[in-house]
CSV table of C-alpha atoms in Angstrom, one decimal:
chain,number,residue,atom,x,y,z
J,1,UNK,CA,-7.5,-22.9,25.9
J,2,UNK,CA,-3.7,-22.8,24.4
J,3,UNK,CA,-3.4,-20.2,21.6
J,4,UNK,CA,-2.4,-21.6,18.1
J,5,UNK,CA,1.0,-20.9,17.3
J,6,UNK,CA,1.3,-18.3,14.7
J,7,UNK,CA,4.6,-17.7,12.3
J,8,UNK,CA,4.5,-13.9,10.7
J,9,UNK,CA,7.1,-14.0,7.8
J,10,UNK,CA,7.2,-10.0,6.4
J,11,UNK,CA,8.1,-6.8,5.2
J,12,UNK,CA,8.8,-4.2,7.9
J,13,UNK,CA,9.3,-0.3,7.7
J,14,UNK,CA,12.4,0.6,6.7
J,15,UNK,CA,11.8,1.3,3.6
J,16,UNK,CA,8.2,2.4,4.3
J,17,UNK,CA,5.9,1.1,1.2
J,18,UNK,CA,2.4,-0.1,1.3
J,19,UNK,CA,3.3,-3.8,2.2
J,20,UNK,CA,5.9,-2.4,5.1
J,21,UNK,CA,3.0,0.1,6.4
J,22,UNK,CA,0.7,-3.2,6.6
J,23,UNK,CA,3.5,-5.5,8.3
J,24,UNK,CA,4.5,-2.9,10.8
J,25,UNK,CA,0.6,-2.3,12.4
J,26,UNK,CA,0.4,-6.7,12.3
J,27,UNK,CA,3.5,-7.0,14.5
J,28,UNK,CA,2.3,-4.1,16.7
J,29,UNK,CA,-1.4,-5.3,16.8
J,30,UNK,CA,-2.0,-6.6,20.4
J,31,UNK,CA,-5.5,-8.4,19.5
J,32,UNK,CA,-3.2,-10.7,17.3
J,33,UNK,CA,-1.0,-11.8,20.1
J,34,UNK,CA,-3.9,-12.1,21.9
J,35,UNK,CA,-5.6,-14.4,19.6
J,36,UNK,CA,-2.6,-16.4,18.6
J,37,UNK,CA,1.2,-16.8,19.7
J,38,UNK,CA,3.0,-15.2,17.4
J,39,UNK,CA,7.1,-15.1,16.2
J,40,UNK,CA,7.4,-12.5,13.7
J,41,UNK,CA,10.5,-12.6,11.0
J,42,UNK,CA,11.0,-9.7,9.0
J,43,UNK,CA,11.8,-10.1,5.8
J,44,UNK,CA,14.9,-7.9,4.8
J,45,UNK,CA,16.2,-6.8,0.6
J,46,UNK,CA,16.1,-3.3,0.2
J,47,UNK,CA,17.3,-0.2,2.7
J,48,UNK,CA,15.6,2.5,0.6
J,49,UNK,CA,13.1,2.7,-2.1
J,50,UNK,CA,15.3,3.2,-4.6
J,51,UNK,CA,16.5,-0.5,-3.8
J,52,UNK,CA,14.0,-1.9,-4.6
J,53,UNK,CA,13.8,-4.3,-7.4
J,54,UNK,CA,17.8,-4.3,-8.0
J,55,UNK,CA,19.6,-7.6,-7.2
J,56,UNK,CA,23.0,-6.6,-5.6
J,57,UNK,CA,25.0,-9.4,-2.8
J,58,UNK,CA,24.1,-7.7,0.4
J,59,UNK,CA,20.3,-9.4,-0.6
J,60,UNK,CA,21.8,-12.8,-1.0
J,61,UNK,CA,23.3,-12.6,2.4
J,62,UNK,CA,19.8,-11.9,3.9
J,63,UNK,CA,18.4,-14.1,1.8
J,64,UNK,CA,20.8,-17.1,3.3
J,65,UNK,CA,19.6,-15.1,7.1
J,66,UNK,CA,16.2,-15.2,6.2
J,67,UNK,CA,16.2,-19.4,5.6
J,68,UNK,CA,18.0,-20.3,8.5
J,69,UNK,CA,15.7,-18.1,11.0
J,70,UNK,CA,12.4,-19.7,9.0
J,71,UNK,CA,14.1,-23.0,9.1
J,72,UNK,CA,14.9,-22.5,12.9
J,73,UNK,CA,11.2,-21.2,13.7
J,74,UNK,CA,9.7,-24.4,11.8
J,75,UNK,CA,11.5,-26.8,14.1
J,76,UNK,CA,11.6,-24.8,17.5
J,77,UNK,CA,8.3,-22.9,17.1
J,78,UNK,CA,6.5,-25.5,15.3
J,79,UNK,CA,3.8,-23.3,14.0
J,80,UNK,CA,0.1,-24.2,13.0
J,81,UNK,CA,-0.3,-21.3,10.8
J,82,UNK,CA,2.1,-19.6,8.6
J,83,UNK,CA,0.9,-16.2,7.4
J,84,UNK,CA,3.6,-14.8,4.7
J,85,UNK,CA,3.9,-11.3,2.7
J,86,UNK,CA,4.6,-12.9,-1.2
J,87,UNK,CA,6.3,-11.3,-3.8
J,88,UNK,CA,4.8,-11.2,-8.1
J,89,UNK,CA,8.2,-11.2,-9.7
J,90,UNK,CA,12.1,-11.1,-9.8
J,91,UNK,CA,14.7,-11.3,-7.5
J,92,UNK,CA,12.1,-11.4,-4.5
J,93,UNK,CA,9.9,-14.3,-6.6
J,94,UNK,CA,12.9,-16.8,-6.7
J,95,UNK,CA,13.8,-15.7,-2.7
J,96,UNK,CA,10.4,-16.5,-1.7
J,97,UNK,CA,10.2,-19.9,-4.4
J,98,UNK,CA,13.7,-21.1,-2.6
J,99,UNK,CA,11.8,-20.7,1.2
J,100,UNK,CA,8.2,-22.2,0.0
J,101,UNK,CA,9.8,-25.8,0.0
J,102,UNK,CA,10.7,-25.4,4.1
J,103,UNK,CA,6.5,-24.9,4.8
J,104,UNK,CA,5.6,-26.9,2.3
J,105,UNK,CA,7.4,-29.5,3.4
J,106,UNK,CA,6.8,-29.1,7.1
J,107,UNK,CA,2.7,-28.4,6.4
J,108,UNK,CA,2.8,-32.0,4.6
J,109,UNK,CA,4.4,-33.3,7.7
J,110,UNK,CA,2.4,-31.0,10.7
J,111,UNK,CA,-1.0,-29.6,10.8
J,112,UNK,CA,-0.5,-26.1,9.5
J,113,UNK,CA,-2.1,-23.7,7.3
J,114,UNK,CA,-0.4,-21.8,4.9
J,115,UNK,CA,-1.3,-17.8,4.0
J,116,UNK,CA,0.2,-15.8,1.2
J,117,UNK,CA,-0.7,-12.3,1.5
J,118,UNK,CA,-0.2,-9.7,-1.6
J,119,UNK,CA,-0.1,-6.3,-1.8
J,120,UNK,CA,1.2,-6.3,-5.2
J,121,UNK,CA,-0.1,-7.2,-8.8
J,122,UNK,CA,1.5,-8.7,-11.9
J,123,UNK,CA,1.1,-12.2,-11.5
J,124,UNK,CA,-0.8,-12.6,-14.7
J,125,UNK,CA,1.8,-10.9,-16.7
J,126,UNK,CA,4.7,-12.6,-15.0
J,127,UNK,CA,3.2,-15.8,-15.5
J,128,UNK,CA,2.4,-15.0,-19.2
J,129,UNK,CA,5.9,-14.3,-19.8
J,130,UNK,CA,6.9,-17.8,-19.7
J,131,UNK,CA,5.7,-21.5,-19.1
J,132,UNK,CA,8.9,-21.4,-16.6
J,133,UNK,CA,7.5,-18.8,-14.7
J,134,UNK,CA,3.9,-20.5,-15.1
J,135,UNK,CA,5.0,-23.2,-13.9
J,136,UNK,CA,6.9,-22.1,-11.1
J,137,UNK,CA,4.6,-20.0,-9.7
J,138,UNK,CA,1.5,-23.3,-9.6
J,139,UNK,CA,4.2,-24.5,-7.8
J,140,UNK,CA,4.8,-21.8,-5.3
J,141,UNK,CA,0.6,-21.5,-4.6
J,142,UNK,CA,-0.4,-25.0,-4.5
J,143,UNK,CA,-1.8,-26.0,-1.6
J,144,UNK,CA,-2.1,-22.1,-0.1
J,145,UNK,CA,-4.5,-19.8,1.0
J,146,UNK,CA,-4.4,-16.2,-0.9
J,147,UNK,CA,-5.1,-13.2,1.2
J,148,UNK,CA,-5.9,-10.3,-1.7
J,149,UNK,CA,-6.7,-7.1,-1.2
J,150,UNK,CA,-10.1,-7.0,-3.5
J,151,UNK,CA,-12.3,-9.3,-5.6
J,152,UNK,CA,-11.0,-7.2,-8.3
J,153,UNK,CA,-7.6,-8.4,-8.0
J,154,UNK,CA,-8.8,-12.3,-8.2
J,155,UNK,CA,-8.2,-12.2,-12.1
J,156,UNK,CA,-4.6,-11.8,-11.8
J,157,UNK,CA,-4.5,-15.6,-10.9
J,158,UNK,CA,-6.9,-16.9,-13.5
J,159,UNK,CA,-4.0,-18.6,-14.6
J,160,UNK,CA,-2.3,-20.5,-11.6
J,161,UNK,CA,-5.4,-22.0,-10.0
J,162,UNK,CA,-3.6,-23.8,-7.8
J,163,UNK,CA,-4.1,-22.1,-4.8
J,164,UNK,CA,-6.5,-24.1,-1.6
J,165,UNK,CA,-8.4,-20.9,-1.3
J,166,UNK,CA,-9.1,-17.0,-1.6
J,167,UNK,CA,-10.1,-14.5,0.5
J,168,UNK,CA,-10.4,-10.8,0.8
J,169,UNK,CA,-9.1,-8.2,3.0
J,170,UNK,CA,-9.1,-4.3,2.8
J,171,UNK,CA,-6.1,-2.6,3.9
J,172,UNK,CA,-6.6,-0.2,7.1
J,173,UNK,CA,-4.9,3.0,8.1
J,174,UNK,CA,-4.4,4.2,12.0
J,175,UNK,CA,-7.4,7.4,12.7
J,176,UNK,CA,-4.9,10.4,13.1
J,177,UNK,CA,-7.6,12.5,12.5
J,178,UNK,CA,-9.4,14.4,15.6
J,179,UNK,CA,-13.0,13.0,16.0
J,180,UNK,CA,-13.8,15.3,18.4
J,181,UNK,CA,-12.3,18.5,16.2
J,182,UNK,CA,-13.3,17.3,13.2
J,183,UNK,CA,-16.5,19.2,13.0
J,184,UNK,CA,-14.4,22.4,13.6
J,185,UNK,CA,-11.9,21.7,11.2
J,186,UNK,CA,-14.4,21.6,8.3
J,187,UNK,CA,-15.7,24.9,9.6
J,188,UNK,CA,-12.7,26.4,9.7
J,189,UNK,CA,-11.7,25.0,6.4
J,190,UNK,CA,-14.6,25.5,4.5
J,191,UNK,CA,-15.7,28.6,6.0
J,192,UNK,CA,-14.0,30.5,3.0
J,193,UNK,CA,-11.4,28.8,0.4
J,194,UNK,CA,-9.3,31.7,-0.7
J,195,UNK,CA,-6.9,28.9,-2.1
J,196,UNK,CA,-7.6,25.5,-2.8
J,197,UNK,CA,-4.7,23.3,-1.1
J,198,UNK,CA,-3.9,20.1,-3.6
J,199,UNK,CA,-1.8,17.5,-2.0
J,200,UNK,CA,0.4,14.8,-3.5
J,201,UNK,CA,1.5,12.5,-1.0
J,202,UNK,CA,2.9,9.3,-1.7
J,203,UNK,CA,6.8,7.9,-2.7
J,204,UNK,CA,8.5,10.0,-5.4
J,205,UNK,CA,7.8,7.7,-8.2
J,206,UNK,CA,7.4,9.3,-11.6
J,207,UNK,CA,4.6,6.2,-12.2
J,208,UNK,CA,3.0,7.0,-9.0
J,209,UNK,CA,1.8,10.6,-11.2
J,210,UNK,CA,3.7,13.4,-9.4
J,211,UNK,CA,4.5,14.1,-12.8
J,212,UNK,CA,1.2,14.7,-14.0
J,213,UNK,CA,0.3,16.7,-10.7
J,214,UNK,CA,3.3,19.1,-11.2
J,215,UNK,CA,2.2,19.6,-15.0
J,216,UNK,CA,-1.1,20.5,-13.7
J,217,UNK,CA,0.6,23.0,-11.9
J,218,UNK,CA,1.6,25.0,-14.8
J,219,UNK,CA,-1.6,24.8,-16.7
J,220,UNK,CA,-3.7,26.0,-13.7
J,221,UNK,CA,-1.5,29.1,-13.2
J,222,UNK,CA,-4.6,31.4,-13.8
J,223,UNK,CA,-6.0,29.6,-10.9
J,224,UNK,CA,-6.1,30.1,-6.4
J,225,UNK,CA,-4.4,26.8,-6.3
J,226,UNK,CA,-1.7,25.8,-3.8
J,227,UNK,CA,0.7,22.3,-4.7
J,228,UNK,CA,1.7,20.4,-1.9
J,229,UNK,CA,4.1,17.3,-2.8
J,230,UNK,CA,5.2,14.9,0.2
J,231,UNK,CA,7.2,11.8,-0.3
J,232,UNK,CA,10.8,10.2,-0.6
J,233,UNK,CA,12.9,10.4,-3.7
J,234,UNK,CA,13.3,7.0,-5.5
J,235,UNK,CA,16.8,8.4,-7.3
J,236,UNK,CA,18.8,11.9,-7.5
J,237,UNK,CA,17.7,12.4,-10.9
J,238,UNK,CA,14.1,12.7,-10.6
J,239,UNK,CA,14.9,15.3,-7.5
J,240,UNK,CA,16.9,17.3,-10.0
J,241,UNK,CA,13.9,17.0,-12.9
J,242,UNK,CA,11.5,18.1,-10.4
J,243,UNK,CA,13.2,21.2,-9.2
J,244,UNK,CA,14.4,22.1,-12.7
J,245,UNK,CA,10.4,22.4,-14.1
J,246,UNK,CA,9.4,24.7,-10.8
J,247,UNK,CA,12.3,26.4,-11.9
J,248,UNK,CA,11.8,27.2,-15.7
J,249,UNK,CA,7.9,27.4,-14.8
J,250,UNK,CA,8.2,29.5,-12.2
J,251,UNK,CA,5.9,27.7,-10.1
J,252,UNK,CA,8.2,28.6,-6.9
J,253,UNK,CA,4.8,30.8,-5.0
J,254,UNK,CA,2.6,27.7,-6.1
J,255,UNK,CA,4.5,24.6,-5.3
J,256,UNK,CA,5.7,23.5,-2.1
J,257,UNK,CA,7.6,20.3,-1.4
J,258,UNK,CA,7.8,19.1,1.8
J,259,UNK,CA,10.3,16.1,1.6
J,260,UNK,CA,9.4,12.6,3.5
J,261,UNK,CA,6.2,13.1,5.8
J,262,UNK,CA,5.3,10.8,8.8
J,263,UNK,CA,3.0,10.8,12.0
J,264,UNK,CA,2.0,14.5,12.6
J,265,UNK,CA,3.8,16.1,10.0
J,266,UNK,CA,1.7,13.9,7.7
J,267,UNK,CA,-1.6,14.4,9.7
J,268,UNK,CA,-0.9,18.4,9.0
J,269,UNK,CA,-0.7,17.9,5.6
J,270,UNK,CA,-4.1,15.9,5.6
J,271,UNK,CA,-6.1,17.9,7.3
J,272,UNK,CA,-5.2,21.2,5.8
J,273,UNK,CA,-5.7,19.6,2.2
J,274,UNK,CA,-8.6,20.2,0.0
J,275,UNK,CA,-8.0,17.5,-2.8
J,276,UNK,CA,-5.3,14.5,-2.8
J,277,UNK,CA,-4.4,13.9,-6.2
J,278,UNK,CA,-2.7,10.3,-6.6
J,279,UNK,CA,-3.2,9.7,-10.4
J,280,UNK,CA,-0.9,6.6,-10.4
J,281,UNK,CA,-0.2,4.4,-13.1
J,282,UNK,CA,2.3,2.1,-10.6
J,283,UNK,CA,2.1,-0.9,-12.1
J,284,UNK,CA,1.9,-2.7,-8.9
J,285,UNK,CA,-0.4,-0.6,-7.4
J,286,UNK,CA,-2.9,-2.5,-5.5
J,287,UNK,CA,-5.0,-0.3,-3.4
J,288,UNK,CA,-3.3,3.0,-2.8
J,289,UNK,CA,-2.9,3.4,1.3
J,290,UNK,CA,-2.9,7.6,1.4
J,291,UNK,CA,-6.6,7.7,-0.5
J,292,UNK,CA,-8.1,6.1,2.9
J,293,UNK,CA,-5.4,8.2,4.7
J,294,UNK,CA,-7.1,10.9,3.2
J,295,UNK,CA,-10.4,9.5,3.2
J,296,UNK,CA,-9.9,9.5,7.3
J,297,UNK,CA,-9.3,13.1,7.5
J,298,UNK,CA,-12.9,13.7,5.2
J,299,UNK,CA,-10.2,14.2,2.1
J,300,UNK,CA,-11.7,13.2,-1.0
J,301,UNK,CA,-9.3,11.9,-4.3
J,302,UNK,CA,-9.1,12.0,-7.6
J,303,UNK,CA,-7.3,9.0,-8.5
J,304,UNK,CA,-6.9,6.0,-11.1
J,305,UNK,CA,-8.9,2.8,-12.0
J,306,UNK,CA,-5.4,0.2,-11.0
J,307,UNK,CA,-6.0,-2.6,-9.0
J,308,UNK,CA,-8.9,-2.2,-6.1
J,309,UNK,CA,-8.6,1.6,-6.3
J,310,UNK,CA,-12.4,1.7,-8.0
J,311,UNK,CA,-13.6,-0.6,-4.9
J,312,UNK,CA,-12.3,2.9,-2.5
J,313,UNK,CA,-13.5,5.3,-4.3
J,314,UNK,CA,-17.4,6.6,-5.2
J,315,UNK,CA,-18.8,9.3,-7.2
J,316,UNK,CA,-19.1,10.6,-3.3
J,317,UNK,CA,-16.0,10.7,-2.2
J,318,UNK,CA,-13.9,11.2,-5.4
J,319,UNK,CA,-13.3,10.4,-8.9
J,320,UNK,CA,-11.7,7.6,-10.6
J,321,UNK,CA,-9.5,8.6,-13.9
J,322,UNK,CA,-9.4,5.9,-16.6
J,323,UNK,CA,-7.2,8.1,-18.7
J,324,UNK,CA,-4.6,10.8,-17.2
J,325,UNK,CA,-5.8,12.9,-19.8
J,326,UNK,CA,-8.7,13.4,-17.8
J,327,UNK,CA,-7.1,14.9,-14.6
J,328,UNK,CA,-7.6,18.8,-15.5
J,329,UNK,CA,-11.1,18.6,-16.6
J,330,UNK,CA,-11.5,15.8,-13.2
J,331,UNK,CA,-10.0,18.8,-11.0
J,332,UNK,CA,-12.5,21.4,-12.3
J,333,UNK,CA,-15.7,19.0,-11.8
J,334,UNK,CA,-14.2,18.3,-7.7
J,335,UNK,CA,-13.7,21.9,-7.3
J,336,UNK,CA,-17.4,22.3,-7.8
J,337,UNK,CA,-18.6,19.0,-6.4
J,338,UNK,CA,-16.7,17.8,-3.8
J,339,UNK,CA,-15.0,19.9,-1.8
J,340,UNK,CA,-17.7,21.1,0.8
J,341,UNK,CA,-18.2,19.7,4.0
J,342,UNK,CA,-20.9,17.1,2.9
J,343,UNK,CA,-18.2,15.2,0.9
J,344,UNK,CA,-15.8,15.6,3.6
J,345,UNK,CA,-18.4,14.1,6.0
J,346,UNK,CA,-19.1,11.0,3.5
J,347,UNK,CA,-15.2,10.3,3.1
J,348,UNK,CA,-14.5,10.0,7.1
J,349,UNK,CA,-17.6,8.2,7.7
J,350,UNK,CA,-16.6,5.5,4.3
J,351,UNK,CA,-13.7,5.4,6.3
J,352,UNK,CA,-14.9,4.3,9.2
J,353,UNK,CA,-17.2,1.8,7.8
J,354,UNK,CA,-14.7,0.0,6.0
J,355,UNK,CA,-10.8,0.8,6.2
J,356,UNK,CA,-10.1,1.4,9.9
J,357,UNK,CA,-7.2,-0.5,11.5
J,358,UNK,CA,-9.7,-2.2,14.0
J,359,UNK,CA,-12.1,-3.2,10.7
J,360,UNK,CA,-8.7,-4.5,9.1
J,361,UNK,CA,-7.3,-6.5,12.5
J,362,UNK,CA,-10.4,-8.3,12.8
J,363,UNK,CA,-10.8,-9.5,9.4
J,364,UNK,CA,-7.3,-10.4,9.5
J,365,UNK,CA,-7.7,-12.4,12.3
J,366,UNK,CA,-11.2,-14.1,10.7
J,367,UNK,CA,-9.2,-15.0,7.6
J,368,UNK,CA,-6.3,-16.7,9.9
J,369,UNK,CA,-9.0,-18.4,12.0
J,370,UNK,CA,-10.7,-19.6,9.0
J,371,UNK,CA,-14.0,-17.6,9.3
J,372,UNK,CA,-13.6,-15.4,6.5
């Protein structure tokens, strides 16, 4: 039986962000090619992180790329479904409003399906900003299917009910944990904690809570705590800031940073932490990829209640802050609680149940196919 064509329009690593962690595992996934014939374009604005969401020429130019190699796939590829990474707001709405007319048009004229996948939030504030931007962005969903990341997120477009249909899809993460050494690790980690190892791990954003984590190094000095922060910096100035309040603190023997982490530098972080400590207050955080990270290497999180982070996490596996003020007194109660090998058990197994790349590429495929 011929395989349907499939059209992949998306962000791809670098720089590496939630959405660009998601789109590099679907071009690699061989269970999609198998299932469908798939073109992939990426979708190219920013170099680094600190790009993002500034509007400077080179993004025009790969704007103007970006139409003519969608234009090109439409009419040599002739797709029957369209699956498409979409952007809330700014510079990378009105890029992604200029394409929508080249599927819409050809989906009026072809038998094709249309998917708009979001990793990001906002749309309700965006579109209550304006009745421009309402009534641009009813434009930009009609007639689509929405790929979301939660039911929690579905409220963000009570507004533009435009949309065909809705469904949901967990994000996965790859198992860089050892299954077979697992058991040992917890062993060897909880055999004695002479000093409980924190980890931040996640892009230097001061709304992403590093902030708040460093703070609550200097008002646990009394304590057998070790900081571990991993992650790029979004601008120079932060780095400096950062530094600077180790400095004055004198949080040097307590604090280690460990710069941008990937593959098994990352998975050495992971498995020697105790606690991952991601109180973010992003607001376009969605779903928070290093909490299942963590979760896979029987790490539980204290974390924040934005977008589908409360759908993650359970009283089992971590707790969910609905005020940062909460995070010393949250750090004592997991210190007691949850780190033991029972919880650590729970998290990899909630893991495996439910945020595993193979649990995410099937449901991805479902959704595409139409069963989900």
């Amino acid at each position: 039986m011929k395989k349907l064509n499939l059209l992949c329009i998306l962000h791809l690593s670098p720089p590496t962000h939630g959405a660009a962690k998601v789109g590099d595992f679907i071009h690699e996934s061989s269970l999609l090619k198998d299932t469908f014939e798939c073109r992939f374009i990426p979708i190219r604005s920013s170099e680094t992180i600190g790009e993002i969401g500034k509007v400077n020429v080179k993004k025009f130019w790969y704007f103007v790329e970006l139409f003519f190699k969608v234009l090109w796939s439409l009419i040599v590829f002739r797709p029957e479904k369209i699956y498409f990474t979409a952007s809330v707001k700014g510079f990378a709405f009105y890029r992604d409003l200029l394409l929508s007319p080249l599927w819409k048009v050809y989906s009026a004229m072809t038998k094709c399906e249309i998917f708009y996948h979001y990793h990001t939030k906002g749309v309700d504030a965006f579109v209550s900003d304006s009745t421009r931007n309402l009534q641009l962005t009813r434009f930009f969903l009609k007639g689509v299917n929405l790929i979301l990341l939660s039911p929690l997120l579905e409220k963000d477009f009570e507004h533009v009910a435009t949309y065909k249909g809705v469904a949901f899809l967990p994000n996965g993460v790859e198992d860089l944990a050892e299954p077979k050494g697992f058991e040992t690790l917890l062993q060897h980690k909880y055999a004695s904690i002479d000093e409980v190892q924190l980890l931040y791990l996640s892009n230097m954003i001061k709304e992403k809570g590093y902030v708040e984590v460093l703070k609550l190094a200097d008002v646990t000095k009394g304590e057998k705590i070790h900081f571990h922060f991993a992650g790029g910096w979004q601008n120079d100035e932060d780095e400096k800031e950062f530094f600077e309040f180790i400095n004055e603190k004198g949080l040097q023997e307590r604090v280690t940073f460990h710069g941008f982490m990937k593959g098994d530098d990352k998975a050495f972080l992971l498995q020697n932490a105790h606690l991952l400590l991601f109180p973010t207050r992003y607001k376009a955080e969605t779903f928070g990829l290093v909490i299942i990270e963590a979760m896979s290497f029987g790490v539980p999180t204290i974390s924040t209640d934005e977008g589908s982070i409360p759908n993650i996490l359970d009283e089992k596996c971590g707790i969910v802050l609905h005020d940062n003020a909460e995070l010393y007194n949250s750090l004592q109660i997991a210190k007691q609680k949850l780190l033991n090998p029972e919880t650590a058990r729970y998290c990899r197994q909630r893991y495996l149940e439910n945020f595993t790349l193979e649990k995410f590429e099937h449901n991805l495929i479902g959704i595409l196919q139409g069963e989900k």
